[in-house]
Tab-separated table of C-alpha atoms in Angstrom:
chain	number	residue	atom	x	y	z
A	155	MET	CA	0.000	0.000	0.000
A	156	GLN	CA	1.454	3.349	-1.051
A	157	HIS	CA	1.766	6.390	1.200
A	158	ASP	CA	0.982	9.943	0.151
A	159	TRP	CA	3.671	12.641	0.409
A	160	ARG	CA	2.678	13.425	4.024
A	161	GLY	CA	3.365	9.836	5.048
A	162	LYS	CA	-0.305	9.110	5.780
A	163	MET	CA	-2.069	5.939	4.728
A	164	PRO	CA	-4.681	6.418	1.988
A	165	PRO	CA	-8.284	6.097	3.203
A	166	ARG	CA	-9.926	2.692	3.159
A	167	PRO	CA	-12.518	2.145	0.420
A	168	ARG	CA	-16.139	2.332	1.467
A	169	TRP	CA	-16.711	-1.378	0.927
A	170	TRP	CA	-13.999	-2.189	3.497
A	171	HIS	CA	-15.887	-0.354	6.236
A	172	THR	CA	-19.146	-2.038	5.237
A	173	LEU	CA	-17.408	-5.412	5.416
A	174	GLN	CA	-16.040	-4.699	8.903
A	175	GLU	CA	-19.548	-3.859	10.091
A	176	SER	CA	-20.732	-7.127	8.556
A	177	ARG	CA	-18.078	-9.093	10.461
A	178	ARG	CA	-18.982	-7.284	13.702
A	179	GLN	CA	-22.630	-8.212	13.277
A	180	ALA	CA	-21.720	-11.848	12.593
A	181	CYS	CA	-19.590	-12.063	15.742
A	182	SER	CA	-22.416	-10.547	17.789
A	183	ALA	CA	-24.848	-13.083	16.334
A	184	ILE	CA	-22.617	-16.036	17.184
A	185	ASP	CA	-22.068	-14.668	20.675
A	186	PHE	CA	-25.841	-14.590	21.302
A	187	TYR	CA	-26.182	-18.128	19.925
A	188	ASN	CA	-23.441	-19.581	22.139
A	189	ARG	CA	-24.432	-17.936	25.412
A	190	PRO	CA	-25.716	-20.535	27.899
A	191	GLY	CA	-29.206	-20.628	29.398
A	192	ASP	CA	-31.314	-17.470	29.470
A	193	LYS	CA	-28.306	-15.348	28.456
A	194	GLY	CA	-28.592	-16.677	24.921
A	195	SER	CA	-31.020	-15.296	22.373
A	196	TYR	CA	-31.932	-17.041	19.138
A	197	LEU	CA	-33.889	-13.988	18.003
A	198	ASP	CA	-30.799	-11.787	18.415
A	199	PHE	CA	-28.754	-14.391	16.549
A	200	VAL	CA	-31.145	-14.295	13.587
A	201	VAL	CA	-31.382	-10.478	13.576
A	202	HIS	CA	-27.610	-9.940	13.717
A	203	MET	CA	-26.907	-12.607	11.063
A	204	HIS	CA	-29.510	-10.890	8.879
A	205	LEU	CA	-27.541	-7.638	9.184
A	206	ALA	CA	-24.227	-9.460	8.693
A	207	TRP	CA	-25.382	-10.975	5.405
A	208	GLN	CA	-26.939	-7.729	4.186
A	209	ASN	CA	-23.750	-5.769	4.878
A	210	LEU	CA	-21.620	-8.514	3.313
A	211	LEU	CA	-23.533	-8.369	0.045
A	212	HIS	CA	-23.638	-4.559	0.116
A	213	ALA	CA	-19.838	-4.573	0.499
A	214	GLU	CA	-19.572	-6.932	-2.462
A	215	PHE	CA	-21.798	-4.689	-4.589
A	216	GLU	CA	-19.835	-1.589	-3.552
A	217	LYS	CA	-16.561	-3.273	-4.462
A	218	ARG	CA	-17.881	-4.288	-7.884
A	219	GLY	CA	-19.588	-0.979	-8.602
A	220	ILE	CA	-23.137	-2.366	-8.593
A	221	ASP	CA	-25.773	0.212	-7.715
A	222	PHE	CA	-27.960	-1.289	-4.964
A	223	THR	CA	-30.170	1.721	-4.267
A	224	TYR	CA	-33.858	1.951	-5.052
A	225	LYS	CA	-34.724	4.598	-7.627
A	226	GLY	CA	-37.854	6.660	-8.172
A	227	LYS	CA	-39.506	7.303	-11.545
A	228	ASP	CA	-37.242	10.301	-11.996
A	229	GLY	CA	-34.168	8.098	-11.607
A	230	ARG	CA	-33.163	9.626	-8.289
A	231	PRO	CA	-32.476	7.471	-5.221
A	232	LEU	CA	-35.453	6.942	-2.946
A	233	LYS	CA	-35.068	7.869	0.718
A	234	THR	CA	-36.372	6.417	3.958
A	235	LYS	CA	-38.457	8.380	6.481
A	236	ASP	CA	-35.204	9.256	8.244
A	237	GLY	CA	-33.744	10.757	5.071
A	238	ASP	CA	-31.292	7.933	4.361
A	239	ILE	CA	-30.926	6.530	0.847
A	240	LYS	CA	-33.043	3.392	0.503
A	241	THR	CA	-30.894	0.391	-0.348
A	242	TRP	CA	-31.731	-3.190	-1.234
A	243	GLU	CA	-32.968	-5.344	1.620
A	244	LEU	CA	-31.405	-8.772	2.180
A	245	MET	CA	-33.920	-10.700	0.069
A	246	ARG	CA	-33.260	-8.461	-2.941
A	247	CYS	CA	-29.503	-8.762	-2.377
A	248	ALA	CA	-29.734	-12.566	-2.315
A	249	GLU	CA	-31.690	-12.532	-5.578
A	250	GLU	CA	-28.898	-10.525	-7.182
A	251	ALA	CA	-26.038	-12.568	-5.738
A	252	TYR	CA	-27.334	-16.143	-6.125
A	253	ALA	CA	-29.282	-18.173	-8.646
A	254	GLU	CA	-32.861	-19.182	-7.803
A	255	GLY	CA	-32.028	-22.757	-6.764
A	256	ASP	CA	-28.811	-22.007	-4.876
A	257	PRO	CA	-28.921	-23.605	-1.383
A	258	ILE	CA	-27.183	-20.557	0.108
A	259	ARG	CA	-29.962	-18.308	-1.182
A	260	LYS	CA	-32.641	-20.679	0.129
A	261	ASN	CA	-30.965	-20.776	3.543
A	262	ILE	CA	-30.949	-16.961	3.667
A	263	GLU	CA	-34.584	-16.790	2.527
A	264	PHE	CA	-35.573	-19.277	5.237
A	265	PHE	CA	-34.226	-17.003	7.980
A	266	VAL	CA	-35.648	-13.843	6.398
A	267	GLY	CA	-39.060	-15.486	6.599
A	268	ILE	CA	-38.687	-16.835	10.110
A	269	ARG	CA	-37.251	-13.654	11.645
A	270	ASN	CA	-40.635	-12.197	12.627
A	271	LYS	CA	-42.033	-15.533	13.808
A	272	ILE	CA	-39.670	-16.004	16.740
A	273	GLU	CA	-41.354	-15.676	20.138
A	274	HIS	CA	-39.147	-15.366	23.220
A	275	ARG	CA	-40.795	-18.217	25.134
A	276	PHE	CA	-40.346	-20.637	22.214
A	277	GLN	CA	-36.783	-19.697	21.269
A	278	LYS	CA	-35.247	-22.917	22.595
A	279	SER	CA	-37.742	-25.044	20.684
A	280	LEU	CA	-37.078	-23.137	17.470
A	281	LEU	CA	-33.309	-23.433	17.931
A	282	VAL	CA	-33.601	-27.207	18.237
A	283	ALA	CA	-35.822	-27.413	15.144
A	284	THR	CA	-33.720	-25.105	12.958
A	285	GLY	CA	-30.240	-25.295	14.502
A	286	ALA	CA	-28.741	-27.154	11.524
A	287	ARG	CA	-29.895	-24.351	9.237
A	288	ALA	CA	-28.389	-21.792	11.629
A	289	HIS	CA	-25.036	-23.592	11.395
A	290	ALA	CA	-25.284	-23.458	7.610
A	291	LEU	CA	-26.107	-19.733	7.768
A	292	VAL	CA	-22.858	-19.039	9.657
A	293	ILE	CA	-20.657	-21.469	7.721
A	294	ASN	CA	-21.953	-20.098	4.409
A	295	TYR	CA	-21.232	-16.574	5.637
A	296	GLU	CA	-17.632	-17.423	6.520
A	297	ALA	CA	-17.091	-19.171	3.183
A	298	GLU	CA	-18.521	-16.224	1.241
A	299	VAL	CA	-16.411	-13.667	3.140
A	300	VAL	CA	-13.242	-15.570	2.277
A	301	ALA	CA	-14.279	-16.293	-1.325
A	302	ARG	CA	-15.270	-12.692	-2.070
A	303	PHE	CA	-12.741	-10.709	-0.007
A	304	GLY	CA	-9.869	-13.038	0.911
A	305	GLY	CA	-8.701	-15.059	3.888
A	306	GLU	CA	-7.519	-12.010	5.840
A	307	HIS	CA	-11.176	-11.210	6.546
A	308	SER	CA	-12.018	-14.679	7.893
A	309	LEU	CA	-13.742	-14.945	11.278
A	310	SER	CA	-11.567	-17.902	12.251
A	311	SER	CA	-9.325	-15.865	14.548
A	312	GLU	CA	-12.365	-14.332	16.292
A	313	LEU	CA	-14.251	-17.520	17.158
A	314	ARG	CA	-13.762	-20.653	19.220
A	315	PHE	CA	-15.471	-24.043	19.143
A	316	PRO	CA	-18.042	-23.851	21.975
A	317	VAL	CA	-17.912	-26.159	25.001
A	318	PHE	CA	-21.264	-27.821	25.728
A	319	VAL	CA	-22.874	-30.971	27.131
A	320	GLN	CA	-26.387	-31.131	25.737
A	321	SER	CA	-27.120	-33.854	23.157
A	322	LEU	CA	-24.056	-35.881	24.121
A	323	THR	CA	-26.161	-38.208	26.301
A	324	PRO	CA	-29.430	-40.072	25.587
A	325	GLU	CA	-31.118	-37.876	28.192
A	326	GLY	CA	-29.980	-34.766	26.342
A	327	VAL	CA	-31.421	-36.095	23.090
A	328	ASP	CA	-34.782	-36.796	24.784
A	329	GLN	CA	-34.843	-33.261	26.172
A	330	GLN	CA	-34.275	-31.776	22.735
A	331	LEU	CA	-37.032	-33.944	21.233
A	332	ASP	CA	-39.422	-32.622	23.908
A	333	LEU	CA	-38.438	-29.045	23.051
A	334	ARG	CA	-39.105	-29.661	19.349
A	335	LYS	CA	-42.687	-30.773	20.165
A	336	LYS	CA	-43.380	-27.387	21.821
A	337	LEU	CA	-42.806	-25.446	18.601
A	338	PRO	CA	-45.827	-23.177	17.852
A	339	ALA	CA	-48.151	-24.402	15.106
A	340	LYS	CA	-47.625	-21.308	12.937
A	341	VAL	CA	-43.859	-21.829	12.956
A	342	ARG	CA	-44.199	-25.535	12.136
A	343	ALA	CA	-46.537	-24.552	9.292
A	344	TYR	CA	-44.013	-22.010	7.974
A	345	ILE	CA	-41.190	-24.571	7.966
A	346	THR	CA	-43.392	-27.164	6.264
A	347	ARG	CA	-44.568	-24.746	3.557
A	348	PHE	CA	-41.065	-23.407	2.946
A	349	GLU	CA	-39.488	-26.840	2.533
A	350	ALA	CA	-42.342	-28.096	0.360
A	351	ASN	CA	-41.104	-25.739	-2.363
A	352	LEU	CA	-37.480	-26.868	-2.181
A	353	THR	CA	-35.870	-29.370	-4.503
A	354	ASP	CA	-34.314	-32.504	-3.041
A	355	ALA	CA	-30.884	-31.171	-4.035
A	356	VAL	CA	-31.376	-28.059	-1.896
A	357	LYS	CA	-32.825	-29.950	1.084
A	358	GLU	CA	-29.906	-32.385	1.026
A	359	SER	CA	-27.254	-29.690	0.648
A	360	GLU	CA	-25.064	-28.844	3.633
A	361	ARG	CA	-25.277	-25.226	2.504
A	362	TYR	CA	-28.964	-25.242	3.336
A	363	GLU	CA	-28.826	-27.392	6.460
A	364	TYR	CA	-25.512	-28.249	8.123
A	365	ARG	CA	-25.498	-31.219	10.498
A	366	VAL	CA	-22.391	-32.589	12.147
A	367	LEU	CA	-21.028	-35.732	13.716
A	368	LEU	CA	-19.410	-35.415	17.127
A	369	THR	CA	-17.392	-38.232	18.649
A	370	PRO	CA	-14.552	-38.127	21.193
A	371	LEU	CA	-11.012	-38.782	19.990
A	372	LYS	CA	-8.755	-41.088	21.976
A	373	GLY	CA	-5.089	-41.938	21.858
A	374	SER	CA	-1.892	-39.932	21.673
A	375	LYS	CA	-1.773	-36.538	20.030
A	376	SER	CA	0.843	-34.163	18.707
A	377	GLU	CA	1.258	-30.462	19.424
A	378	ALA	CA	-0.176	-29.741	15.999
A	379	ASP	CA	-3.504	-31.420	16.821
A	380	LEU	CA	-6.574	-29.238	17.306
A	381	ALA	CA	-9.484	-29.898	19.646
A	382	VAL	CA	-11.766	-30.326	16.650
A	383	THR	CA	-10.841	-32.379	13.592
A	384	PHE	CA	-12.734	-31.961	10.328
A	385	LEU	CA	-13.008	-34.993	8.051
A	386	LYS	CA	-14.265	-35.153	4.486
A	387	ALA	CA	-16.754	-37.935	3.852
A	388	GLU	CA	-14.852	-39.076	0.773
A	389	SER	CA	-11.719	-39.581	2.877
A	390	LEU	CA	-13.389	-42.347	4.938
A	391	SER	CA	-13.614	-45.987	3.956
A	392	ASP	CA	-16.995	-47.720	3.703
A	393	GLU	CA	-16.223	-49.531	6.971
A	394	GLU	CA	-15.388	-46.274	8.775
A	395	ARG	CA	-18.565	-44.604	7.561
A	396	GLN	CA	-20.656	-47.591	8.608
A	397	ASP	CA	-18.994	-47.651	12.034
A	398	LEU	CA	-19.791	-43.986	12.591
A	399	THR	CA	-23.373	-44.538	11.468
A	400	ASN	CA	-23.816	-47.501	13.849
A	401	ARG	CA	-22.413	-45.560	16.795
A	402	SER	CA	-24.744	-42.660	16.066
A	403	ARG	CA	-27.697	-44.862	17.056
A	404	THR	CA	-26.523	-45.046	20.683
A	405	GLY	CA	-27.406	-41.407	21.309
A	406	THR	CA	-23.825	-40.427	22.105
A	407	VAL	CA	-23.108	-38.728	18.783
A	408	VAL	CA	-25.010	-36.749	16.186
A	409	ILE	CA	-24.633	-38.058	12.647
A	410	THR	CA	-24.616	-36.079	9.443
A	411	GLU	CA	-25.910	-37.588	6.237
A	412	LYS	CA	-25.007	-35.776	3.082
A	413	GLN	CA	-25.840	-36.453	-0.544
A	414	ARG	CA	-22.561	-36.148	-2.389
A	415	ASP	CA	-22.414	-34.503	-5.790
A	416	ILE	CA	-22.409	-36.814	-8.789
A	417	TYR	CA	-19.563	-35.918	-11.103
A	418	LEU	CA	-20.487	-34.878	-14.640
A	419	LYS	CA	-24.245	-34.855	-13.935
A	420	ASP	CA	-25.513	-31.849	-15.936
A	421	ALA	CA	-21.980	-30.410	-15.742
A	422	LEU	CA	-20.242	-28.526	-18.546
A	423	ALA	CA	-16.701	-28.541	-19.862
A	424	PRO	CA	-15.027	-25.098	-19.687
A	425	SER	CA	-15.602	-24.389	-23.388
A	426	LYS	CA	-19.283	-25.316	-23.143
A	427	ALA	CA	-19.737	-23.311	-19.957
A	428	ARG	CA	-18.222	-20.286	-21.715
A	429	ALA	CA	-20.522	-20.812	-24.696
A	430	ALA	CA	-23.564	-21.070	-22.416
A	431	ILE	CA	-22.664	-17.743	-20.797
A	432	ALA	CA	-21.911	-16.089	-24.138
A	433	ALA	CA	-25.334	-17.141	-25.451
A	434	ARG	CA	-27.023	-15.286	-22.573
A	435	ILE	CA	-25.256	-11.909	-22.804
A	436	PRO	CA	-25.072	-9.378	-25.679
A	437	PHE	CA	-21.286	-9.003	-25.479
A	438	VAL	CA	-18.215	-10.797	-26.697
A	439	PHE	CA	-17.326	-13.393	-24.056
A	440	GLN	CA	-14.224	-15.414	-24.829
A	441	GLN	CA	-12.396	-18.178	-23.004
A	442	HIS	CA	-9.986	-15.765	-21.346
A	443	HIS	CA	-12.997	-13.940	-19.876
A	444	PHE	CA	-14.277	-17.212	-18.436
A	445	THR	CA	-10.862	-18.101	-17.026
A	446	GLN	CA	-10.616	-14.684	-15.399
A	447	MET	CA	-14.060	-15.157	-13.816
A	448	TRP	CA	-13.367	-18.527	-12.202
A	449	LYS	CA	-10.035	-17.251	-10.904
A	450	ILE	CA	-11.676	-14.189	-9.321
A	451	HIS	CA	-14.473	-16.316	-7.882
A	452	GLY	CA	-11.987	-18.924	-6.651
A	453	VAL	CA	-14.256	-21.837	-7.595
A	454	ARG	CA	-11.312	-24.108	-8.485
A	455	PRO	CA	-7.553	-24.201	-7.853
A	456	VAL	CA	-5.191	-22.640	-10.359
A	457	ALA	CA	-2.944	-24.820	-12.496
A	458	GLY	CA	-0.178	-26.444	-10.477
A	459	ASP	CA	-2.049	-26.441	-7.172
A	460	PRO	CA	-1.500	-29.887	-5.572
A	461	SER	CA	-5.019	-29.871	-4.029
A	462	LYS	CA	-6.855	-30.346	-7.298
A	463	GLU	CA	-10.081	-31.456	-5.628
A	464	ARG	CA	-10.382	-28.232	-3.589
A	465	THR	CA	-13.296	-26.729	-5.530
A	466	ASP	CA	-16.482	-24.915	-4.636
A	467	ASN	CA	-18.724	-27.816	-5.616
A	468	ARG	CA	-21.747	-25.579	-6.094
A	469	TYR	CA	-20.010	-24.312	-9.205
A	470	CYS	CA	-17.124	-26.586	-10.177
A	471	LEU	CA	-16.193	-30.261	-9.813
A	472	TYR	CA	-12.884	-32.051	-10.268
A	473	ASN	CA	-13.039	-35.174	-12.423
A	474	ALA	CA	-10.146	-37.325	-11.210
A	475	ALA	CA	-10.639	-39.941	-13.927
A	476	HIS	CA	-9.864	-37.396	-16.649
A	477	ASP	CA	-7.852	-34.958	-14.504
A	478	ASN	CA	-9.982	-31.983	-15.515
A	479	TYR	CA	-12.687	-29.664	-14.232
A	480	VAL	CA	-16.340	-29.276	-15.148
A	481	PHE	CA	-18.685	-26.432	-14.245
A	482	THR	CA	-22.272	-26.515	-13.058
A	483	LYS	CA	-25.310	-24.763	-14.507
A	484	ALA	CA	-25.491	-22.797	-11.259
A	485	TYR	CA	-22.105	-21.287	-12.116
A	486	VAL	CA	-23.334	-20.296	-15.561
A	487	GLU	CA	-26.285	-18.544	-13.876
A	488	ARG	CA	-23.978	-16.758	-11.437
A	489	CYS	CA	-21.679	-15.517	-14.179
A	490	VAL	CA	-24.554	-14.280	-16.318
A	491	LYS	CA	-26.069	-12.338	-13.404
A	492	GLU	CA	-22.734	-10.648	-12.722
A	493	ILE	CA	-21.953	-9.384	-16.243
A	494	ASP	CA	-25.244	-9.153	-18.181
A	495	THR	CA	-25.279	-5.336	-18.447
A	496	PRO	CA	-22.575	-2.930	-19.650
A	497	ASP	CA	-22.151	-1.496	-16.144
A	498	LYS	CA	-21.815	-4.932	-14.532
A	499	PHE	CA	-19.372	-6.114	-17.218
A	500	ARG	CA	-17.281	-2.957	-16.789
A	501	ALA	CA	-17.275	-3.298	-12.999
A	502	PHE	CA	-16.160	-6.925	-13.142
A	503	PHE	CA	-13.492	-6.794	-15.874
A	504	GLY	CA	-12.433	-3.157	-15.595
A	505	LYS	CA	-13.096	-2.370	-19.252
A	506	ASP	CA	-15.990	-1.825	-21.626
A	507	PRO	CA	-17.574	-4.852	-23.285
A	508	LEU	CA	-17.460	-5.398	-27.037
A	509	GLU	CA	-20.846	-5.722	-28.679
A	510	GLU	CA	-21.508	-9.140	-30.185
A	511	ILE	CA	-21.720	-8.885	-33.997
A	512	GLU	CA	-24.603	-10.796	-35.548
């Protein structure tokens, strides 16, 4: 970063400040979620995560030069009763940032809808019924912060894995089942109606609902070991997966079941993905444009990266059999939404688009 002639640091861009407010709201939300007993507040968690997501997407739009203000018929920005410029609410932001069937968008929409249905006396019941979606809301947020702004903005240094006892005994499981039964009828109806409109792919996605397996580790450890170890399902043998599943039935662990992506199902080779995007926009869109997009989005490793399988599997999959990458239709939709107008194209690539010649 360059200094001016007085030796002062140049001012931070506006999006940076918006992002810091987003991170602050996320930390507040997680703090409310993790507080024990009556000190915790699921309503405050939902409200603060709502603000965290809204500020995150506003920061993204600011960085890319996307106008996210509401305009009147005269083209001027609309204002609130307090005189502030009226900007897109979270639902509108999610529609801009994610394709219709994206599990991240559906997870956000779920909490937008449930925000005003939380009653203080039923908070614990609602947390039990929707806790897996709350985990997904936070994990998605962290992943999007890093993907859009870089690892230096991760929340990992701010948070700790919480210490708790509930659900680790059969009695704890029974208590949580009793809490679930106390959920108000209108909230149960909302959850049922919302999920009735979801595809199986969304309902089975960990980005919509994130469930985990917890089991104690025994044996010697090294200084490099962490208290929590994360395993990928594909790294386990069939016997190991079956063993974990069997032990989950004792009530001492919570098991996650996840539908893994099927390689090549409805996926597109890079050239076909580029062509699909080009067919949807009125500008010249060549392979170097597509390469630049996936590099900026970070959906797959760059050439030479030893971790070839480290992709964002919403948008890109690694095909080990052919040692290549394929892209999903969801990624085509994302790319189109981000560059389908001259202003969006200019903001993303830093130069004017060339009109496609018939």
